[in-house]
Amino acid sequence: GESVGLHLPTLSVQEGDNSIINCAYSNSASDYFIWYKQESGKGPQFIIDIRSNMDKRQGQRVTVLLNKTVKHLSLQIAATQPGDSAVYFCAERLGGTSYGKLTFGQGTILTVHP
Amino acid sequence: DTAVSQTPKYLVTQMGNDKSIKCEQNLGHDTMYWYKQDSKKFLKIMFSYNNKELIINETVPNRFSPKSPDKAHLNLHINSLELGDSAVYFCASSQVGGQPQHFGDGTRLSIL
């Protein structure tokens, strides 16, 4: 499959379980963070974002947690479904760069087994 | 009804050739971007334009030249293609200074 040889972190879960995907970001001056989902052959698709003045934000079935002390971001997906299988990327934006330059993490492959 | 559309989806060509990739967005955004995704899925910004003006230019060989005829279009021209240019190139757009960025489905460039 496409993931062979990529050596990205992987997470395998059963359908219906909750998934947690983690991300360590690099710059303590980053003011905005975002999660993307990328399915095979597609572009990254926006999931959820959070600003640095928050530590938690919830969407539909997804929650993003931000821990600025340890520069850690996580994405929680509730009741994971096979359609959630994809590569997930976190990205950060350095504060003050108003033109939106995002620095992406390496990605995590999520596989959901029926 | 695609929001960010790129053409072509696949591009296979010989080393040394010159090629262009086109991008159009119908979201009314002011800012557009080009990203390169390598074989390890690493996604890195190359360029950004705001209302036809270049605002981000990462360390990219000058064989790569973006052009924005209007704020809804951002094309990427590549001269003298090299084997290392093989990658998937993504176009994206956003409101000026804003997020999130919306991505196209990519152009897979393969150099023979």
JSON list of C-alpha atoms in Angstrom, two decimals:
[
{"chain": "A", "resi": 1, "resn": "GLY", "atom": "CA", "xyz": [0.00, 0.00, 0.00]},
{"chain": "A", "resi": 2, "resn": "GLU", "atom": "CA", "xyz": [0.95, 3.67, -0.13]},
{"chain": "A", "resi": 3, "resn": "SER", "atom": "CA", "xyz": [2.14, 3.67, 3.46]},
{"chain": "A", "resi": 4, "resn": "VAL", "atom": "CA", "xyz": [4.82, 1.02, 2.91]},
{"chain": "A", "resi": 5, "resn": "GLY", "atom": "CA", "xyz": [8.25, 2.41, 3.57]},
{"chain": "A", "resi": 6, "resn": "LEU", "atom": "CA", "xyz": [7.03, 5.75, 4.85]},
{"chain": "A", "resi": 7, "resn": "HIS", "atom": "CA", "xyz": [8.15, 5.09, 8.44]},
{"chain": "A", "resi": 8, "resn": "LEU", "atom": "CA", "xyz": [5.61, 7.54, 9.85]},
{"chain": "A", "resi": 9, "resn": "PRO", "atom": "CA", "xyz": [4.26, 6.95, 13.33]},
{"chain": "A", "resi": 10, "resn": "THR", "atom": "CA", "xyz": [1.24, 4.69, 13.10]},
{"chain": "A", "resi": 11, "resn": "LEU", "atom": "CA", "xyz": [-1.84, 4.16, 15.21]},
{"chain": "A", "resi": 12, "resn": "SER", "atom": "CA", "xyz": [-4.17, 1.20, 14.74]},
{"chain": "A", "resi": 13, "resn": "VAL", "atom": "CA", "xyz": [-7.54, 1.16, 16.46]},
{"chain": "A", "resi": 14, "resn": "GLN", "atom": "CA", "xyz": [-10.77, -0.79, 16.34]},
{"chain": "A", "resi": 15, "resn": "GLU", "atom": "CA", "xyz": [-13.89, 0.84, 15.01]},
{"chain": "A", "resi": 16, "resn": "GLY", "atom": "CA", "xyz": [-15.74, 2.54, 17.83]},
{"chain": "A", "resi": 17, "resn": "ASP", "atom": "CA", "xyz": [-12.65, 3.14, 19.95]},
{"chain": "A", "resi": 18, "resn": "ASN", "atom": "CA", "xyz": [-11.37, 6.60, 20.74]},
{"chain": "A", "resi": 19, "resn": "SER", "atom": "CA", "xyz": [-8.13, 7.66, 19.05]},
{"chain": "A", "resi": 20, "resn": "ILE", "atom": "CA", "xyz": [-5.49, 10.05, 20.30]},
{"chain": "A", "resi": 21, "resn": "ILE", "atom": "CA", "xyz": [-2.88, 11.39, 17.91]},
{"chain": "A", "resi": 22, "resn": "ASN", "atom": "CA", "xyz": [-0.01, 13.34, 19.40]},
{"chain": "A", "resi": 23, "resn": "CYS", "atom": "CA", "xyz": [2.20, 16.06, 18.05]},
{"chain": "A", "resi": 24, "resn": "ALA", "atom": "CA", "xyz": [5.20, 17.86, 19.49]},
{"chain": "A", "resi": 25, "resn": "TYR", "atom": "CA", "xyz": [5.66, 21.32, 18.03]},
{"chain": "A", "resi": 26, "resn": "SER", "atom": "CA", "xyz": [8.91, 23.17, 17.81]},
{"chain": "A", "resi": 27, "resn": "ASN", "atom": "CA", "xyz": [8.45, 26.86, 18.48]},
{"chain": "A", "resi": 28, "resn": "SER", "atom": "CA", "xyz": [7.21, 28.32, 21.77]},
{"chain": "A", "resi": 29, "resn": "ALA", "atom": "CA", "xyz": [6.34, 31.53, 19.88]},
{"chain": "A", "resi": 30, "resn": "SER", "atom": "CA", "xyz": [3.76, 29.77, 17.70]},
{"chain": "A", "resi": 31, "resn": "ASP", "atom": "CA", "xyz": [0.31, 31.28, 18.15]},
{"chain": "A", "resi": 32, "resn": "TYR", "atom": "CA", "xyz": [-1.93, 29.05, 16.08]},
{"chain": "A", "resi": 33, "resn": "PHE", "atom": "CA", "xyz": [-2.18, 25.30, 15.55]},
{"chain": "A", "resi": 34, "resn": "ILE", "atom": "CA", "xyz": [-4.17, 23.21, 13.14]},
{"chain": "A", "resi": 35, "resn": "TRP", "atom": "CA", "xyz": [-4.90, 19.58, 12.37]},
{"chain": "A", "resi": 36, "resn": "TYR", "atom": "CA", "xyz": [-5.32, 18.22, 8.88]},
{"chain": "A", "resi": 37, "resn": "LYS", "atom": "CA", "xyz": [-6.46, 14.84, 7.59]},
{"chain": "A", "resi": 38, "resn": "GLN", "atom": "CA", "xyz": [-5.03, 13.55, 4.34]},
{"chain": "A", "resi": 39, "resn": "GLU", "atom": "CA", "xyz": [-6.62, 10.60, 2.57]},
{"chain": "A", "resi": 40, "resn": "SER", "atom": "CA", "xyz": [-4.83, 8.70, -0.15]},
{"chain": "A", "resi": 41, "resn": "GLY", "atom": "CA", "xyz": [-4.64, 10.70, -3.38]},
{"chain": "A", "resi": 42, "resn": "LYS", "atom": "CA", "xyz": [-6.22, 13.78, -1.80]},
{"chain": "A", "resi": 43, "resn": "GLY", "atom": "CA", "xyz": [-5.06, 17.07, -0.38]},
{"chain": "A", "resi": 44, "resn": "PRO", "atom": "CA", "xyz": [-4.95, 17.85, 3.34]},
{"chain": "A", "resi": 45, "resn": "GLN", "atom": "CA", "xyz": [-8.42, 18.53, 4.70]},
{"chain": "A", "resi": 46, "resn": "PHE", "atom": "CA", "xyz": [-8.97, 20.88, 7.64]},
{"chain": "A", "resi": 47, "resn": "ILE", "atom": "CA", "xyz": [-10.22, 19.19, 10.81]},
{"chain": "A", "resi": 48, "resn": "ILE", "atom": "CA", "xyz": [-9.89, 21.62, 13.69]},
{"chain": "A", "resi": 49, "resn": "ASP", "atom": "CA", "xyz": [-7.71, 24.50, 14.85]},
{"chain": "A", "resi": 50, "resn": "ILE", "atom": "CA", "xyz": [-6.81, 26.23, 18.10]},
{"chain": "A", "resi": 51, "resn": "ARG", "atom": "CA", "xyz": [-5.17, 29.48, 19.08]},
{"chain": "A", "resi": 52, "resn": "SER", "atom": "CA", "xyz": [-2.46, 29.69, 21.69]},
{"chain": "A", "resi": 53, "resn": "ASN", "atom": "CA", "xyz": [-4.72, 31.50, 24.16]},
{"chain": "A", "resi": 54, "resn": "MET", "atom": "CA", "xyz": [-6.81, 28.35, 24.50]},
{"chain": "A", "resi": 55, "resn": "ASP", "atom": "CA", "xyz": [-5.97, 24.89, 25.79]},
{"chain": "A", "resi": 56, "resn": "LYS", "atom": "CA", "xyz": [-8.92, 22.92, 24.46]},
{"chain": "A", "resi": 57, "resn": "ARG", "atom": "CA", "xyz": [-11.32, 23.14, 21.57]},
{"chain": "A", "resi": 58, "resn": "GLN", "atom": "CA", "xyz": [-14.05, 20.73, 20.55]},
{"chain": "A", "resi": 59, "resn": "GLY", "atom": "CA", "xyz": [-15.60, 19.98, 17.22]},
{"chain": "A", "resi": 60, "resn": "GLN", "atom": "CA", "xyz": [-17.83, 17.23, 15.97]},
{"chain": "A", "resi": 61, "resn": "ARG", "atom": "CA", "xyz": [-16.27, 14.00, 17.31]},
{"chain": "A", "resi": 62, "resn": "VAL", "atom": "CA", "xyz": [-12.89, 15.72, 17.56]},
{"chain": "A", "resi": 63, "resn": "THR", "atom": "CA", "xyz": [-11.11, 17.57, 20.35]},
{"chain": "A", "resi": 64, "resn": "VAL", "atom": "CA", "xyz": [-7.78, 19.35, 20.19]},
{"chain": "A", "resi": 65, "resn": "LEU", "atom": "CA", "xyz": [-5.74, 19.84, 23.36]},
{"chain": "A", "resi": 66, "resn": "LEU", "atom": "CA", "xyz": [-2.85, 22.26, 23.60]},
{"chain": "A", "resi": 67, "resn": "ASN", "atom": "CA", "xyz": [-0.18, 22.10, 26.30]},
{"chain": "A", "resi": 68, "resn": "LYS", "atom": "CA", "xyz": [2.11, 25.07, 25.79]},
{"chain": "A", "resi": 69, "resn": "THR", "atom": "CA", "xyz": [4.28, 24.16, 28.77]},
{"chain": "A", "resi": 70, "resn": "VAL", "atom": "CA", "xyz": [5.62, 21.07, 27.01]},
{"chain": "A", "resi": 71, "resn": "LYS", "atom": "CA", "xyz": [4.83, 22.22, 23.45]},
{"chain": "A", "resi": 72, "resn": "HIS", "atom": "CA", "xyz": [2.42, 19.38, 22.84]},
{"chain": "A", "resi": 73, "resn": "LEU", "atom": "CA", "xyz": [-0.70, 19.15, 20.77]},
{"chain": "A", "resi": 74, "resn": "SER", "atom": "CA", "xyz": [-3.11, 16.25, 20.58]},
{"chain": "A", "resi": 75, "resn": "LEU", "atom": "CA", "xyz": [-6.11, 15.31, 18.48]},
{"chain": "A", "resi": 76, "resn": "GLN", "atom": "CA", "xyz": [-8.76, 13.10, 20.01]},
{"chain": "A", "resi": 77, "resn": "ILE", "atom": "CA", "xyz": [-11.25, 11.38, 17.76]},
{"chain": "A", "resi": 78, "resn": "ALA", "atom": "CA", "xyz": [-14.28, 9.88, 19.45]},
{"chain": "A", "resi": 79, "resn": "ALA", "atom": "CA", "xyz": [-15.93, 6.69, 18.20]},
{"chain": "A", "resi": 80, "resn": "THR", "atom": "CA", "xyz": [-13.40, 6.24, 15.41]},
{"chain": "A", "resi": 81, "resn": "GLN", "atom": "CA", "xyz": [-14.81, 5.02, 12.12]},
{"chain": "A", "resi": 82, "resn": "PRO", "atom": "CA", "xyz": [-13.15, 3.30, 9.13]},
{"chain": "A", "resi": 83, "resn": "GLY", "atom": "CA", "xyz": [-13.58, 6.54, 7.20]},
{"chain": "A", "resi": 84, "resn": "ASP", "atom": "CA", "xyz": [-11.22, 8.19, 9.67]},
{"chain": "A", "resi": 85, "resn": "SER", "atom": "CA", "xyz": [-8.33, 6.11, 8.33]},
{"chain": "A", "resi": 86, "resn": "ALA", "atom": "CA", "xyz": [-5.84, 8.60, 6.87]},
{"chain": "A", "resi": 87, "resn": "VAL", "atom": "CA", "xyz": [-2.60, 10.44, 7.58]},
{"chain": "A", "resi": 88, "resn": "TYR", "atom": "CA", "xyz": [-3.04, 13.18, 10.18]},
{"chain": "A", "resi": 89, "resn": "PHE", "atom": "CA", "xyz": [-0.82, 16.25, 10.27]},
{"chain": "A", "resi": 90, "resn": "CYS", "atom": "CA", "xyz": [-0.43, 18.93, 12.87]},
{"chain": "A", "resi": 91, "resn": "ALA", "atom": "CA", "xyz": [0.89, 22.33, 11.85]},
{"chain": "A", "resi": 92, "resn": "GLU", "atom": "CA", "xyz": [1.95, 25.47, 13.71]},
{"chain": "A", "resi": 93, "resn": "ARG", "atom": "CA", "xyz": [2.12, 29.10, 12.74]},
{"chain": "A", "resi": 94, "resn": "LEU", "atom": "CA", "xyz": [4.75, 31.35, 14.19]},
{"chain": "A", "resi": 95, "resn": "GLY", "atom": "CA", "xyz": [3.24, 34.34, 15.95]},
{"chain": "A", "resi": 96, "resn": "GLY", "atom": "CA", "xyz": [3.53, 37.65, 14.12]},
{"chain": "A", "resi": 97, "resn": "THR", "atom": "CA", "xyz": [3.62, 36.05, 10.68]},
{"chain": "A", "resi": 98, "resn": "SER", "atom": "CA", "xyz": [0.25, 37.30, 9.58]},
{"chain": "A", "resi": 99, "resn": "TYR", "atom": "CA", "xyz": [0.55, 35.78, 6.15]},
{"chain": "A", "resi": 100, "resn": "GLY", "atom": "CA", "xyz": [-0.11, 32.32, 7.39]},
{"chain": "A", "resi": 101, "resn": "LYS", "atom": "CA", "xyz": [3.09, 30.36, 6.96]},
{"chain": "A", "resi": 102, "resn": "LEU", "atom": "CA", "xyz": [2.42, 26.93, 8.43]},
{"chain": "A", "resi": 103, "resn": "THR", "atom": "CA", "xyz": [5.11, 24.50, 9.51]},
{"chain": "A", "resi": 104, "resn": "PHE", "atom": "CA", "xyz": [3.87, 20.93, 9.31]},
{"chain": "A", "resi": 105, "resn": "GLY", "atom": "CA", "xyz": [4.75, 17.97, 11.49]},
{"chain": "A", "resi": 106, "resn": "GLN", "atom": "CA", "xyz": [5.71, 14.61, 10.05]},
{"chain": "A", "resi": 107, "resn": "GLY", "atom": "CA", "xyz": [2.25, 13.03, 10.06]},
{"chain": "A", "resi": 108, "resn": "THR", "atom": "CA", "xyz": [0.70, 9.99, 11.76]},
{"chain": "A", "resi": 109, "resn": "ILE", "atom": "CA", "xyz": [-0.97, 7.15, 9.92]},
{"chain": "A", "resi": 110, "resn": "LEU", "atom": "CA", "xyz": [-4.29, 6.18, 11.53]},
{"chain": "A", "resi": 111, "resn": "THR", "atom": "CA", "xyz": [-5.75, 2.81, 10.56]},
{"chain": "A", "resi": 112, "resn": "VAL", "atom": "CA", "xyz": [-9.22, 1.91, 11.78]},
{"chain": "A", "resi": 113, "resn": "HIS", "atom": "CA", "xyz": [-10.17, -1.77, 11.68]},
{"chain": "A", "resi": 114, "resn": "PRO", "atom": "CA", "xyz": [-13.84, -2.68, 11.29]},
{"chain": "B", "resi": 1, "resn": "ASP", "atom": "CA", "xyz": [-17.77, 22.75, -7.47]},
{"chain": "B", "resi": 2, "resn": "THR", "atom": "CA", "xyz": [-14.20, 22.24, -6.28]},
{"chain": "B", "resi": 3, "resn": "ALA", "atom": "CA", "xyz": [-12.93, 25.05, -4.05]},
{"chain": "B", "resi": 4, "resn": "VAL", "atom": "CA", "xyz": [-9.23, 24.76, -4.92]},
{"chain": "B", "resi": 5, "resn": "SER", "atom": "CA", "xyz": [-8.52, 23.03, -8.20]},
{"chain": "B", "resi": 6, "resn": "GLN", "atom": "CA", "xyz": [-5.18, 22.11, -9.70]},
{"chain": "B", "resi": 7, "resn": "THR", "atom": "CA", "xyz": [-4.29, 20.91, -13.16]},
{"chain": "B", "resi": 8, "resn": "PRO", "atom": "CA", "xyz": [-2.93, 18.57, -14.18]},
{"chain": "B", "resi": 9, "resn": "LYS", "atom": "CA", "xyz": [-3.46, 15.87, -11.55]},
{"chain": "B", "resi": 10, "resn": "TYR", "atom": "CA", "xyz": [-0.56, 13.83, -12.91]},
{"chain": "B", "resi": 11, "resn": "LEU", "atom": "CA", "xyz": [2.49, 15.06, -14.78]},
{"chain": "B", "resi": 12, "resn": "VAL", "atom": "CA", "xyz": [5.13, 12.68, -16.12]},
{"chain": "B", "resi": 13, "resn": "THR", "atom": "CA", "xyz": [8.02, 14.24, -17.98]},
{"chain": "B", "resi": 14, "resn": "GLN", "atom": "CA", "xyz": [11.68, 13.96, -18.81]},
{"chain": "B", "resi": 15, "resn": "MET", "atom": "CA", "xyz": [14.54, 15.53, -16.92]},
{"chain": "B", "resi": 16, "resn": "GLY", "atom": "CA", "xyz": [15.47, 18.92, -18.33]},
{"chain": "B", "resi": 17, "resn": "ASN", "atom": "CA", "xyz": [11.98, 19.80, -19.52]},
{"chain": "B", "resi": 18, "resn": "ASP", "atom": "CA", "xyz": [9.98, 22.86, -18.45]},
{"chain": "B", "resi": 19, "resn": "LYS", "atom": "CA", "xyz": [6.46, 22.40, -17.07]},
{"chain": "B", "resi": 20, "resn": "SER", "atom": "CA", "xyz": [3.67, 24.38, -15.44]},
{"chain": "B", "resi": 21, "resn": "ILE", "atom": "CA", "xyz": [1.02, 23.55, -12.89]},
{"chain": "B", "resi": 22, "resn": "LYS", "atom": "CA", "xyz": [-2.10, 25.67, -12.61]},
{"chain": "B", "resi": 23, "resn": "CYS", "atom": "CA", "xyz": [-4.20, 26.46, -9.56]},
{"chain": "B", "resi": 24, "resn": "GLU", "atom": "CA", "xyz": [-7.50, 28.23, -9.20]},
{"chain": "B", "resi": 25, "resn": "GLN", "atom": "CA", "xyz": [-9.63, 28.90, -6.14]},
{"chain": "B", "resi": 26, "resn": "ASN", "atom": "CA", "xyz": [-13.26, 30.00, -6.07]},
{"chain": "B", "resi": 27, "resn": "LEU", "atom": "CA", "xyz": [-13.41, 30.76, -2.35]},
{"chain": "B", "resi": 28, "resn": "GLY", "atom": "CA", "xyz": [-12.78, 34.48, -2.70]},
{"chain": "B", "resi": 29, "resn": "HIS", "atom": "CA", "xyz": [-9.55, 34.16, -0.71]},
{"chain": "B", "resi": 30, "resn": "ASP", "atom": "CA", "xyz": [-6.78, 36.72, -0.97]},
{"chain": "B", "resi": 31, "resn": "THR", "atom": "CA", "xyz": [-3.83, 34.46, -0.18]},
{"chain": "B", "resi": 32, "resn": "MET", "atom": "CA", "xyz": [-2.60, 31.44, -2.10]},
{"chain": "B", "resi": 33, "resn": "TYR", "atom": "CA", "xyz": [0.23, 29.00, -1.44]},
{"chain": "B", "resi": 34, "resn": "TRP", "atom": "CA", "xyz": [2.33, 26.30, -3.06]},
{"chain": "B", "resi": 35, "resn": "TYR", "atom": "CA", "xyz": [3.53, 23.33, -1.01]},
{"chain": "B", "resi": 36, "resn": "LYS", "atom": "CA", "xyz": [5.74, 20.39, -1.89]},
{"chain": "B", "resi": 37, "resn": "GLN", "atom": "CA", "xyz": [5.11, 16.94, -0.36]},
{"chain": "B", "resi": 38, "resn": "ASP", "atom": "CA", "xyz": [7.96, 14.49, -0.69]},
{"chain": "B", "resi": 39, "resn": "SER", "atom": "CA", "xyz": [7.91, 10.69, -0.75]},
{"chain": "B", "resi": 40, "resn": "LYS", "atom": "CA", "xyz": [7.98, 10.61, 3.07]},
{"chain": "B", "resi": 41, "resn": "LYS", "atom": "CA", "xyz": [4.80, 12.70, 3.15]},
{"chain": "B", "resi": 42, "resn": "PHE", "atom": "CA", "xyz": [6.68, 15.71, 4.52]},
{"chain": "B", "resi": 43, "resn": "LEU", "atom": "CA", "xyz": [4.78, 18.86, 3.55]},
{"chain": "B", "resi": 44, "resn": "LYS", "atom": "CA", "xyz": [6.73, 22.09, 3.15]},
{"chain": "B", "resi": 45, "resn": "ILE", "atom": "CA", "xyz": [5.69, 25.53, 2.01]},
{"chain": "B", "resi": 46, "resn": "MET", "atom": "CA", "xyz": [7.38, 26.92, -1.09]},
{"chain": "B", "resi": 47, "resn": "PHE", "atom": "CA", "xyz": [5.64, 30.21, -1.89]},
{"chain": "B", "resi": 48, "resn": "SER", "atom": "CA", "xyz": [2.75, 32.39, -0.83]},
{"chain": "B", "resi": 49, "resn": "TYR", "atom": "CA", "xyz": [1.03, 35.22, -2.67]},
{"chain": "B", "resi": 50, "resn": "ASN", "atom": "CA", "xyz": [-1.33, 37.77, -1.21]},
{"chain": "B", "resi": 51, "resn": "ASN", "atom": "CA", "xyz": [-3.47, 39.57, -3.76]},
{"chain": "B", "resi": 52, "resn": "LYS", "atom": "CA", "xyz": [-0.96, 38.87, -6.54]},
{"chain": "B", "resi": 53, "resn": "GLU", "atom": "CA", "xyz": [2.04, 39.92, -4.45]},
{"chain": "B", "resi": 54, "resn": "LEU", "atom": "CA", "xyz": [4.75, 37.46, -3.37]},
{"chain": "B", "resi": 55, "resn": "ILE", "atom": "CA", "xyz": [4.95, 37.40, 0.44]},
{"chain": "B", "resi": 56, "resn": "ILE", "atom": "CA", "xyz": [6.60, 34.09, 1.30]},
{"chain": "B", "resi": 57, "resn": "ASN", "atom": "CA", "xyz": [9.48, 32.68, -0.68]},
{"chain": "B", "resi": 58, "resn": "GLU", "atom": "CA", "xyz": [11.19, 29.79, 1.05]},
{"chain": "B", "resi": 59, "resn": "THR", "atom": "CA", "xyz": [14.57, 28.45, 0.02]},
{"chain": "B", "resi": 60, "resn": "VAL", "atom": "CA", "xyz": [13.45, 27.16, -3.33]},
{"chain": "B", "resi": 61, "resn": "PRO", "atom": "CA", "xyz": [15.69, 26.89, -6.43]},
{"chain": "B", "resi": 62, "resn": "ASN", "atom": "CA", "xyz": [15.07, 29.75, -8.82]},
{"chain": "B", "resi": 63, "resn": "ARG", "atom": "CA", "xyz": [14.06, 27.16, -11.43]},
{"chain": "B", "resi": 64, "resn": "PHE", "atom": "CA", "xyz": [10.68, 27.42, -9.69]},
{"chain": "B", "resi": 65, "resn": "SER", "atom": "CA", "xyz": [8.76, 30.56, -10.59]},
{"chain": "B", "resi": 66, "resn": "PRO", "atom": "CA", "xyz": [5.27, 31.22, -9.29]},
{"chain": "B", "resi": 67, "resn": "LYS", "atom": "CA", "xyz": [2.97, 33.59, -11.13]},
{"chain": "B", "resi": 68, "resn": "SER", "atom": "CA", "xyz": [-0.30, 35.07, -9.97]},
{"chain": "B", "resi": 69, "resn": "PRO", "atom": "CA", "xyz": [-2.29, 36.70, -12.78]},
{"chain": "B", "resi": 70, "resn": "ASP", "atom": "CA", "xyz": [-5.08, 37.54, -10.33]},
{"chain": "B", "resi": 71, "resn": "LYS", "atom": "CA", "xyz": [-5.91, 36.70, -6.75]},
{"chain": "B", "resi": 72, "resn": "ALA", "atom": "CA", "xyz": [-7.88, 33.60, -7.74]},
{"chain": "B", "resi": 73, "resn": "HIS", "atom": "CA", "xyz": [-5.01, 32.00, -9.63]},
{"chain": "B", "resi": 74, "resn": "LEU", "atom": "CA", "xyz": [-1.51, 30.95, -8.70]},
{"chain": "B", "resi": 75, "resn": "ASN", "atom": "CA", "xyz": [0.51, 28.99, -11.23]},
{"chain": "B", "resi": 76, "resn": "LEU", "atom": "CA", "xyz": [3.86, 27.30, -10.76]},
{"chain": "B", "resi": 77, "resn": "HIS", "atom": "CA", "xyz": [6.37, 27.09, -13.57]},
{"chain": "B", "resi": 78, "resn": "ILE", "atom": "CA", "xyz": [9.38, 24.82, -13.23]},
{"chain": "B", "resi": 79, "resn": "ASN", "atom": "CA", "xyz": [12.37, 25.06, -15.56]},
{"chain": "B", "resi": 80, "resn": "SER", "atom": "CA", "xyz": [14.98, 22.39, -16.24]},
{"chain": "B", "resi": 81, "resn": "LEU", "atom": "CA", "xyz": [13.26, 19.70, -14.22]},
{"chain": "B", "resi": 82, "resn": "GLU", "atom": "CA", "xyz": [15.48, 17.46, -12.09]},
{"chain": "B", "resi": 83, "resn": "LEU", "atom": "CA", "xyz": [14.91, 14.01, -10.60]},
{"chain": "B", "resi": 84, "resn": "GLY", "atom": "CA", "xyz": [14.63, 15.55, -7.12]},
{"chain": "B", "resi": 85, "resn": "ASP", "atom": "CA", "xyz": [11.64, 17.59, -8.24]},
{"chain": "B", "resi": 86, "resn": "SER", "atom": "CA", "xyz": [9.53, 14.44, -8.23]},
{"chain": "B", "resi": 87, "resn": "ALA", "atom": "CA", "xyz": [6.90, 15.03, -5.56]},
{"chain": "B", "resi": 88, "resn": "VAL", "atom": "CA", "xyz": [3.28, 15.98, -5.06]},
{"chain": "B", "resi": 89, "resn": "TYR", "atom": "CA", "xyz": [2.70, 19.72, -5.30]},
{"chain": "B", "resi": 90, "resn": "PHE", "atom": "CA", "xyz": [-0.26, 21.21, -3.47]},
{"chain": "B", "resi": 91, "resn": "CYS", "atom": "CA", "xyz": [-1.90, 24.55, -3.92]},
{"chain": "B", "resi": 92, "resn": "ALA", "atom": "CA", "xyz": [-3.81, 26.10, -1.03]},
{"chain": "B", "resi": 93, "resn": "SER", "atom": "CA", "xyz": [-5.67, 29.31, -0.25]},
{"chain": "B", "resi": 94, "resn": "SER", "atom": "CA", "xyz": [-6.88, 31.24, 2.78]},
{"chain": "B", "resi": 95, "resn": "GLN", "atom": "CA", "xyz": [-8.20, 34.60, 3.77]},
{"chain": "B", "resi": 96, "resn": "VAL", "atom": "CA", "xyz": [-5.38, 37.12, 4.11]},
{"chain": "B", "resi": 97, "resn": "GLY", "atom": "CA", "xyz": [-3.51, 36.44, 7.33]},
{"chain": "B", "resi": 98, "resn": "GLY", "atom": "CA", "xyz": [-6.14, 33.93, 8.23]},
{"chain": "B", "resi": 99, "resn": "GLN", "atom": "CA", "xyz": [-6.55, 30.24, 8.56]},
{"chain": "B", "resi": 100, "resn": "PRO", "atom": "CA", "xyz": [-7.44, 27.56, 7.85]},
{"chain": "B", "resi": 101, "resn": "GLN", "atom": "CA", "xyz": [-5.83, 26.99, 4.52]},
{"chain": "B", "resi": 102, "resn": "HIS", "atom": "CA", "xyz": [-7.84, 25.01, 2.00]},
{"chain": "B", "resi": 103, "resn": "PHE", "atom": "CA", "xyz": [-5.87, 22.60, -0.17]},
{"chain": "B", "resi": 104, "resn": "GLY", "atom": "CA", "xyz": [-6.30, 21.28, -3.66]},
{"chain": "B", "resi": 105, "resn": "ASP", "atom": "CA", "xyz": [-5.90, 17.57, -4.38]},
{"chain": "B", "resi": 106, "resn": "GLY", "atom": "CA", "xyz": [-2.34, 17.92, -5.61]},
{"chain": "B", "resi": 107, "resn": "THR", "atom": "CA", "xyz": [-0.34, 17.42, -8.77]},
{"chain": "B", "resi": 108, "resn": "ARG", "atom": "CA", "xyz": [1.85, 14.34, -8.78]},
{"chain": "B", "resi": 109, "resn": "LEU", "atom": "CA", "xyz": [5.01, 15.18, -10.71]},
{"chain": "B", "resi": 110, "resn": "SER", "atom": "CA", "xyz": [7.21, 12.31, -11.84]},
{"chain": "B", "resi": 111, "resn": "ILE", "atom": "CA", "xyz": [10.53, 12.95, -13.55]},
{"chain": "B", "resi": 112, "resn": "LEU", "atom": "CA", "xyz": [11.93, 10.19, -15.72]}
]
